[in-house]
Coordinates of C-alpha atoms in Angstrom, one line a residue:
M784 CA 11.6 38.1 47.8
F785 CA 9.9 35.3 45.8
P786 CA 10.2 31.4 46.9
V787 CA 12.4 29.6 44.9
C788 CA 10.6 26.9 41.5
V789 CA 11.8 24.7 39.0
V790 CA 11.1 25.0 35.2
T791 CA 11.1 22.3 32.4
K792 CA 11.1 24.0 29.1
P793 CA 11.2 21.9 26.1
F794 CA 13.9 23.1 23.3
S795 CA 15.3 21.2 20.3
T796 CA 18.7 21.1 18.7
A797 CA 20.1 21.3 15.6
R798 CA 22.4 17.9 15.7
R799 CA 19.4 16.1 16.7
P800 CA 16.1 17.9 15.9
K801 CA 13.5 14.7 16.6
R802 CA 14.5 14.4 20.4
R803 CA 12.6 16.1 22.8
R804 CA 14.5 17.6 25.6
F805 CA 14.1 19.8 28.2
L806 CA 15.8 22.9 30.1
I807 CA 15.4 22.6 33.4
F808 CA 16.5 25.5 35.6
L809 CA 16.0 27.6 38.6
C810 CA 13.5 30.1 38.8
P811 CA 12.0 32.7 40.9
L812 CA 8.2 31.7 41.6
N813 CA 6.7 35.4 40.8
P814 CA 3.1 34.7 38.7
N815 CA 4.0 38.4 36.7
N816 CA 7.3 37.0 35.1
K817 CA 6.5 36.2 31.0
R818 CA 9.2 33.1 31.3
L819 CA 6.3 31.4 33.3
R820 CA 3.5 31.2 31.1
N821 CA 3.2 28.1 28.4
C822 CA 6.3 26.5 31.2
K823 CA 5.9 23.2 33.2
V824 CA 6.6 24.6 36.3
R825 CA 7.3 22.8 39.9
N826 CA 7.7 23.7 43.4
L827 CA 11.0 22.6 45.0
E828 CA 8.5 19.8 46.9
G829 CA 7.2 18.5 43.4
H830 CA 4.5 19.3 43.3
R831 CA 3.2 20.9 39.8
I832 CA 2.1 24.9 39.6
R833 CA -0.2 25.9 37.2
F834 CA 0.1 29.2 35.5
K835 CA -2.8 30.8 33.9
M836 CA -2.4 32.1 30.1
R837 CA -2.0 36.2 29.9
P838 CA -5.5 37.4 29.6
L839 CA -5.6 38.1 25.7
E840 CA -7.3 42.0 26.9
T841 CA -3.7 42.7 28.0
L842 CA -1.5 41.6 25.1
P843 CA 0.1 44.4 23.3
P844 CA -0.3 44.4 19.5
T845 CA 3.8 44.5 19.4
E846 CA 4.0 41.6 21.4
T847 CA 4.5 37.9 20.3
L848 CA 1.4 35.6 21.6
E849 CA 2.6 31.9 22.7
I850 CA 0.5 29.3 22.1
E851 CA -0.1 25.6 22.0
N852 CA 2.0 22.7 19.8
G853 CA 4.9 25.1 19.4
L854 CA 3.0 28.1 17.7
S855 CA 3.3 31.5 18.6
L856 CA 2.2 34.2 16.8
V857 CA 4.4 36.8 16.1
P858 CA 3.3 40.8 15.0
R859 CA 4.2 42.4 12.2
V860 CA 2.9 45.1 9.7
K861 CA 1.6 44.1 6.1
L862 CA 0.8 46.7 3.1
N863 CA -0.4 45.2 -0.3
L864 CA 1.4 47.1 -2.9
T865 CA 0.2 48.5 -6.5
I866 CA 2.1 49.5 -9.1
H867 CA 0.8 51.2 -11.9
P868 CA 2.8 53.0 -14.9
S869 CA 2.9 56.8 -14.9
L870 CA 2.5 56.9 -18.8
P871 CA -0.1 54.3 -19.9
S872 CA 1.2 52.9 -22.7
V873 CA 4.7 51.5 -21.3
S874 CA 5.8 48.2 -22.5
K875 CA 9.2 47.5 -20.8
P876 CA 8.8 45.1 -17.8
I877 CA 9.5 46.5 -14.2
D878 CA 12.6 45.1 -12.8
E879 CA 12.1 43.5 -9.9
W880 CA 15.0 43.8 -7.7
Q881 CA 15.5 47.8 -8.7
L882 CA 12.0 48.2 -7.3
K883 CA 12.6 46.4 -3.9
R884 CA 15.8 48.6 -4.0
A885 CA 14.2 51.5 -4.0
L886 CA 11.3 51.1 -1.4
I887 CA 14.2 49.6 0.9
D888 CA 16.1 52.4 0.7
F889 CA 12.8 54.6 0.8
L890 CA 11.8 53.6 4.0
K891 CA 15.2 53.7 5.6
A892 CA 15.7 57.4 4.8
S893 CA 12.3 58.8 4.3
L894 CA 10.3 57.8 7.5
S895 CA 10.8 59.3 11.2
V896 CA 11.9 56.3 12.0
S897 CA 14.6 54.8 9.7
V898 CA 13.0 50.6 9.3
T899 CA 15.0 47.8 7.6
V900 CA 13.1 45.8 5.9
P901 CA 14.7 42.1 4.2
E902 CA 14.3 41.3 0.6
E903 CA 12.2 38.2 1.5
D904 CA 9.8 40.2 2.9
L905 CA 8.5 42.4 -0.5
Q906 CA 7.1 40.1 -2.3
I907 CA 6.6 41.5 -5.6
K908 CA 4.6 39.7 -8.8
R909 CA 5.1 42.1 -11.8
L910 CA 3.4 41.4 -15.3
K911 CA 5.2 39.8 -17.5
D912 CA 3.0 39.9 -21.1
L913 CA 2.4 43.1 -20.8
K914 CA 0.4 43.4 -24.2
K915 CA -2.5 41.7 -22.5
R916 CA -2.8 44.5 -20.0
K917 CA -5.2 47.0 -20.5
R918 CA -4.4 50.5 -19.9
D919 CA -6.1 51.2 -16.7
E920 CA -4.0 47.6 -15.1
P921 CA -1.2 47.9 -13.0
V922 CA 1.7 46.0 -14.1
A923 CA 2.8 44.4 -10.7
H924 CA 1.1 44.0 -7.1
G925 CA 3.4 43.0 -4.2
A926 CA 3.4 43.1 -0.6
L927 CA 5.7 44.2 2.1
F928 CA 5.9 43.1 5.9
I929 CA 7.6 44.7 7.9
R930 CA 8.7 42.5 11.3
D931 CA 10.9 44.2 13.5
I932 CA 7.9 46.6 15.3
R933 CA 9.9 46.3 18.8
F934 CA 10.5 50.2 18.6
L935 CA 7.2 51.4 18.9
S936 CA 7.3 50.1 22.5
S937 CA 9.2 51.5 25.7
K938 CA 11.3 49.7 28.3
K939 CA 10.2 52.1 30.9
K940 CA 6.1 50.1 29.5
I941 CA 7.7 47.2 29.7
E942 CA 8.2 46.9 33.0
E943 CA 5.7 48.0 34.5
V944 CA 2.3 46.1 35.7
D945 CA 0.4 48.2 37.4
N946 CA -1.6 50.3 34.9
E947 CA -1.3 47.1 32.2
E948 CA -4.4 48.1 30.5
E949 CA -3.8 51.7 30.2
D950 CA -0.7 50.7 28.3
V951 CA -2.0 48.3 26.4
K952 CA -4.4 51.2 24.8
E953 CA -1.7 53.7 25.2
L954 CA 0.6 51.2 23.0
E955 CA -2.3 50.0 20.4
K956 CA -3.0 53.5 19.5
K957 CA 0.1 54.3 19.3
F958 CA 0.5 51.5 16.5
L959 CA -2.4 52.0 14.5
E960 CA -1.5 55.5 13.8
W961 CA 2.7 54.4 13.4
R962 CA 0.7 51.7 10.8
S963 CA -1.1 54.4 9.3
Y964 CA 1.6 56.5 8.8
V965 CA 3.7 54.3 7.1
A966 CA 0.8 53.4 4.1
E967 CA -0.2 57.2 3.9
K968 CA 4.0 58.0 3.5
M969 CA 4.2 55.3 0.8
D970 CA 0.8 56.1 -0.9
G971 CA 0.8 57.7 -4.3
I972 CA 5.1 58.2 -3.8
E973 CA 7.0 57.9 -7.4
L974 CA 9.6 55.7 -8.5
N975 CA 11.9 56.5 -11.4
L976 CA 13.6 53.0 -12.6
E977 CA 15.5 53.4 -15.4
G978 CA 14.1 56.0 -16.7
V979 CA 10.7 54.5 -16.5
K980 CA 8.7 56.7 -13.8
Y981 CA 5.6 54.9 -11.9
N982 CA 3.3 55.2 -9.2
L983 CA 2.7 53.8 -6.2
S984 CA -0.6 53.2 -4.4
V985 CA -0.7 51.6 -0.1
E986 CA -3.6 49.9 1.3
I987 CA -3.8 48.2 4.8
P988 CA -5.4 44.8 3.7
A989 CA -8.7 44.3 5.4
S990 CA -8.1 41.2 7.0
D991 CA -5.3 42.8 9.4
D992 CA -7.7 45.9 10.0
F993 CA -9.7 45.1 12.8
G994 CA -11.3 47.8 13.2
R995 CA -13.2 47.9 9.8
M996 CA -14.3 44.5 10.7
R997 CA -15.7 45.0 13.8
K998 CA -17.7 48.2 12.1
D999 CA -18.7 45.7 9.5
W1000 CA -20.0 42.8 11.6
E1001 CA -21.9 45.7 14.1
E1002 CA -24.2 47.1 11.0
S1003 CA -24.2 43.5 9.5
Y1004 CA -26.1 41.9 12.9
A1005 CA -27.3 45.7 13.3
F1006 CA -30.2 44.6 10.8
R1007 CA -30.6 41.2 12.1
N1008 CA -31.3 42.3 15.0
R1009 CA -34.3 44.8 15.0
G1010 CA -37.9 43.8 15.9
Y1011 CA -38.5 40.8 17.8
S1012 CA -36.3 38.0 17.6
R1013 CA -37.0 34.9 19.6
G1014 CA -33.2 34.3 20.3
G1015 CA -32.7 37.8 21.9
R1016 CA -29.9 39.7 21.0
Q1017 CA -27.5 37.9 17.9
E1018 CA -23.4 38.4 17.6
P1019 CA -20.4 36.9 15.8
D1020 CA -18.9 33.9 16.9
T1021 CA -17.2 32.6 14.3
I1022 CA -13.7 33.2 12.5
V1023 CA -12.2 31.8 9.6
L1024 CA -8.6 31.4 9.2
R1025 CA -7.0 30.5 5.9
G1026 CA -3.7 30.2 4.2
V1027 CA -1.7 28.5 7.2
P1028 CA 0.2 25.4 6.8
S1029 CA -1.8 22.0 6.7
R1030 CA 1.7 19.9 8.5
W1031 CA 1.4 22.7 11.4
F1032 CA -2.2 21.7 12.4
A1033 CA -1.3 17.2 11.8
E1034 CA -0.4 14.6 14.4
P1035 CA 3.2 14.3 14.1
R1036 CA 4.3 10.9 12.4
V1037 CA 0.8 9.8 11.6
S1038 CA -0.2 12.4 9.0
S1039 CA 0.1 15.5 7.4
K1040 CA -3.5 16.4 6.6
P1041 CA -4.7 18.6 9.3
S1042 CA -6.3 17.2 13.0
M1043 CA -9.4 17.9 14.2
L1044 CA -7.8 16.9 17.9
V1045 CA -5.0 19.1 17.6
T1046 CA -6.7 22.1 16.3
H1047 CA -9.6 21.5 18.3
T1048 CA -6.2 21.8 21.4
I1049 CA -4.2 25.2 19.4
F1050 CA -7.5 27.4 19.4
S1051 CA -8.6 26.5 23.0
T1052 CA -6.0 28.9 23.9
F1053 CA -8.4 31.7 22.9
G1054 CA -11.2 30.3 24.7
K1055 CA -14.1 27.2 24.9
I1056 CA -15.4 25.8 21.3
R1057 CA -19.1 25.0 19.8
N1058 CA -18.1 24.2 16.9
L1059 CA -15.1 23.4 15.0
N1060 CA -14.2 22.6 10.7
V1061 CA -11.1 21.7 9.2
S1062 CA -10.0 21.2 5.8
E1063 CA -7.8 21.7 3.1
D1064 CA -7.7 25.1 1.1
E1065 CA -8.3 24.3 -2.6
D1066 CA -10.1 27.4 -3.4
L1067 CA -6.9 29.6 -2.1
A1068 CA -5.3 28.1 -5.4
K1069 CA -8.1 27.7 -7.4
G1070 CA -7.9 29.7 -10.4
M1071 CA -4.5 31.2 -9.7
D1072 CA -2.6 32.7 -12.8
E1073 CA 1.8 33.7 -13.0
D1074 CA 0.4 37.9 -12.5
E1075 CA -1.6 37.2 -9.6
L1076 CA -0.7 38.5 -6.2
D1077 CA -1.0 35.7 -3.8
I1078 CA 2.9 34.1 -3.3
G1079 CA 3.6 30.9 -2.8
I1080 CA 0.8 29.6 -2.1
V1081 CA 0.5 25.8 -3.0
S1082 CA -2.7 23.3 -3.5
G1083 CA -3.0 20.6 -0.6
L1084 CA 0.1 22.5 1.4
H1085 CA -2.9 24.7 3.4
C1086 CA -5.9 24.5 5.1
K1087 CA -8.9 26.8 5.9
I1088 CA -10.0 26.5 9.7
I1089 CA -13.4 27.2 10.7
V1090 CA -14.5 27.8 14.8
Q1091 CA -16.5 28.7 16.2
F1092 CA -16.8 30.1 20.1
E1093 CA -19.0 29.8 22.7
K1094 CA -18.6 32.8 23.7
Y1095 CA -19.1 36.6 21.9
R1096 CA -15.9 38.0 24.3
D1097 CA -13.6 35.0 23.2
F1098 CA -14.4 35.5 20.1
Y1099 CA -14.1 39.1 19.7
N1100 CA -10.5 38.4 21.7
A1101 CA -9.3 35.9 19.2
L1102 CA -10.0 38.0 16.1
K1103 CA -8.4 40.9 17.4
V1104 CA -5.2 38.9 18.3
L1105 CA -5.0 37.0 14.8
C1106 CA -5.0 40.3 13.0
G1107 CA -1.6 41.7 12.2
R1108 CA 0.5 38.8 13.3
S1109 CA 2.2 36.1 12.0
L1110 CA 2.2 32.2 12.3
Q1111 CA 5.5 30.0 13.4
K1112 CA 6.6 27.6 13.8
Q1113 CA 9.0 26.2 16.5
G1114 CA 12.2 24.9 15.0
S1115 CA 10.9 26.5 11.4
R1116 CA 12.3 30.0 9.8
L1117 CA 8.4 30.0 7.8
S1118 CA 6.4 32.5 8.7
A1119 CA 2.7 32.0 7.3
D1120 CA 1.1 35.2 6.7
Y1121 CA -2.6 34.1 7.4
E1122 CA -6.0 36.1 5.8
V1123 CA -8.4 35.6 9.0
T1124 CA -12.0 37.2 8.9
W1125 CA -15.3 37.0 10.4
D1126 CA -17.5 34.2 9.0
K1127 CA -20.6 36.3 7.2
D1128 CA -21.8 33.6 5.3
G1129 CA -23.2 31.5 8.7
F1130 CA -20.9 27.8 7.3
F1131 CA -22.3 26.2 10.9
R1132 CA -25.6 26.9 10.4
N1133 CA -25.7 26.9 7.0
S1134 CA -24.2 23.2 7.6
R1135 CA -26.8 22.5 10.1
S1136 CA -29.6 23.3 7.8
Q1137 CA -27.6 21.0 4.7
N1138 CA -27.7 17.7 7.3
Q1139 CA -31.3 18.2 8.5
D1140 CA -32.8 18.1 4.3
K1141 CA -30.0 15.0 3.9
S1142 CA -31.9 13.3 6.5
S1143 CA -35.1 14.3 5.7
K1144 CA -34.7 13.4 2.3
M1145 CA -33.4 9.5 3.9
Q1146 CA -36.5 9.0 5.8
E1147 CA -38.4 10.4 2.1
P1148 CA -38.6 6.8 1.1
A1149 CA -39.6 4.7 4.3
A1150 CA -42.7 7.5 4.3
V1151 CA -43.5 6.6 0.7
R1152 CA -43.3 2.9 1.0
Y1153 CA -45.3 2.9 4.0
R1154 CA -47.6 5.0 2.0
S1155 CA -47.8 2.4 -1.0
E1156 CA -48.3 -0.4 1.4
A1157 CA -51.6 1.5 2.7
S1158 CA -52.2 2.4 -0.6
R1159 CA -52.4 -1.7 -1.6
R1160 CA -54.6 -2.7 2.1
E1161 CA -57.0 0.2 1.2
P1162 CA -59.2 -1.8 -2.3
H1163 CA -59.2 -4.6 0.0
V1164 CA -63.1 -4.9 0.6
S1165 CA -64.4 -7.1 3.7
E1166 CA -65.7 -10.5 3.7
F1167 CA -68.9 -9.5 5.4
T1168 CA -71.9 -7.5 4.0
S1169 CA -73.3 -4.5 5.2
N1170 CA -76.2 -7.6 6.5
D1171 CA -74.2 -9.4 8.1
T1172 CA -74.5 -12.2 5.7
R1173 CA -71.4 -14.4 4.1
R1174 CA -71.1 -12.9 0.8
K1175 CA -71.5 -16.2 -2.1
R1176 CA -68.8 -17.1 -4.0
F1177 CA -70.7 -18.8 -6.6
K1178 CA -74.1 -18.7 -8.0
E1179 CA -76.7 -21.1 -6.0

């Protein structure tokens, strides 16, 4: 029997969403209760009780993680779609609605577990001008999001707490196998739309494949760690996040641009931060046209976040949790399907060297000025000769 505590949890209403209200309720003081995490908890005497967030190592790939500022990381499966015509000489534009209906029906009927996907989670961008298309180019791109994956975790696994780490590893293996199964099942299928046949290619995006990214940085740093180095063994410590709404990382009622303070507070959930950079992601929408894959990207509304952690373990856990999830804001229906990867270019190392070059250039004029003044003094001749006699200014 656990003692009783008072829990204060913020919530919003539809009538007055701007007003901050709190829900107060009594709850058994059980440290394993998930509802107590990220809530303000006090005992009946009024003393604050702190509950640490669940260790990221024990977070299953099918569970939502609540972080600061009303944000949540919601699990989902993302698959990139590419549609080629069976006959390269096809000249009829593809029907987006029929393509969506064919894929939705396939997911319902052809998988081992029936999956229902809303139309808004199936994004298709077709090539409108087929006359400009080359023979080997696709007629459409797309992305499929499967957000309801609760069937992968059974009730028995959720209730057990003793073997939590083993259950997480088993569930993670089950999740990866099922994602690969869906991708292989859909890859190469033939779609018949109004008498025209198309071939579908499906792949898991690189930003969602944590195993592939881990292999890449291990191979990359294996060459750097060869031989003797003064700094010891090198490991990655920086993640790059692109395509998240700027206003979710901004100070409310102050600005719509992302704030360093708010961003630092949010990402401190994953560990201690060494360096942080937040900027508008202008490159995300630069050079885009109507026929590209990215859908719904508007310049200036999204930001790019680069976070450098002090420990490799925090970097590892943060990247693993961010892979295969979407960002959601409390009170908003929007899901931010961002892209996350590890820093391959050494952003903070390069920026530090650039700052050193700028400081050396700023000091250069002063050095030149000093040398010029010194050169002016060099031709000065002493008033005394070698015979210690005063130089004669006039002839006698």
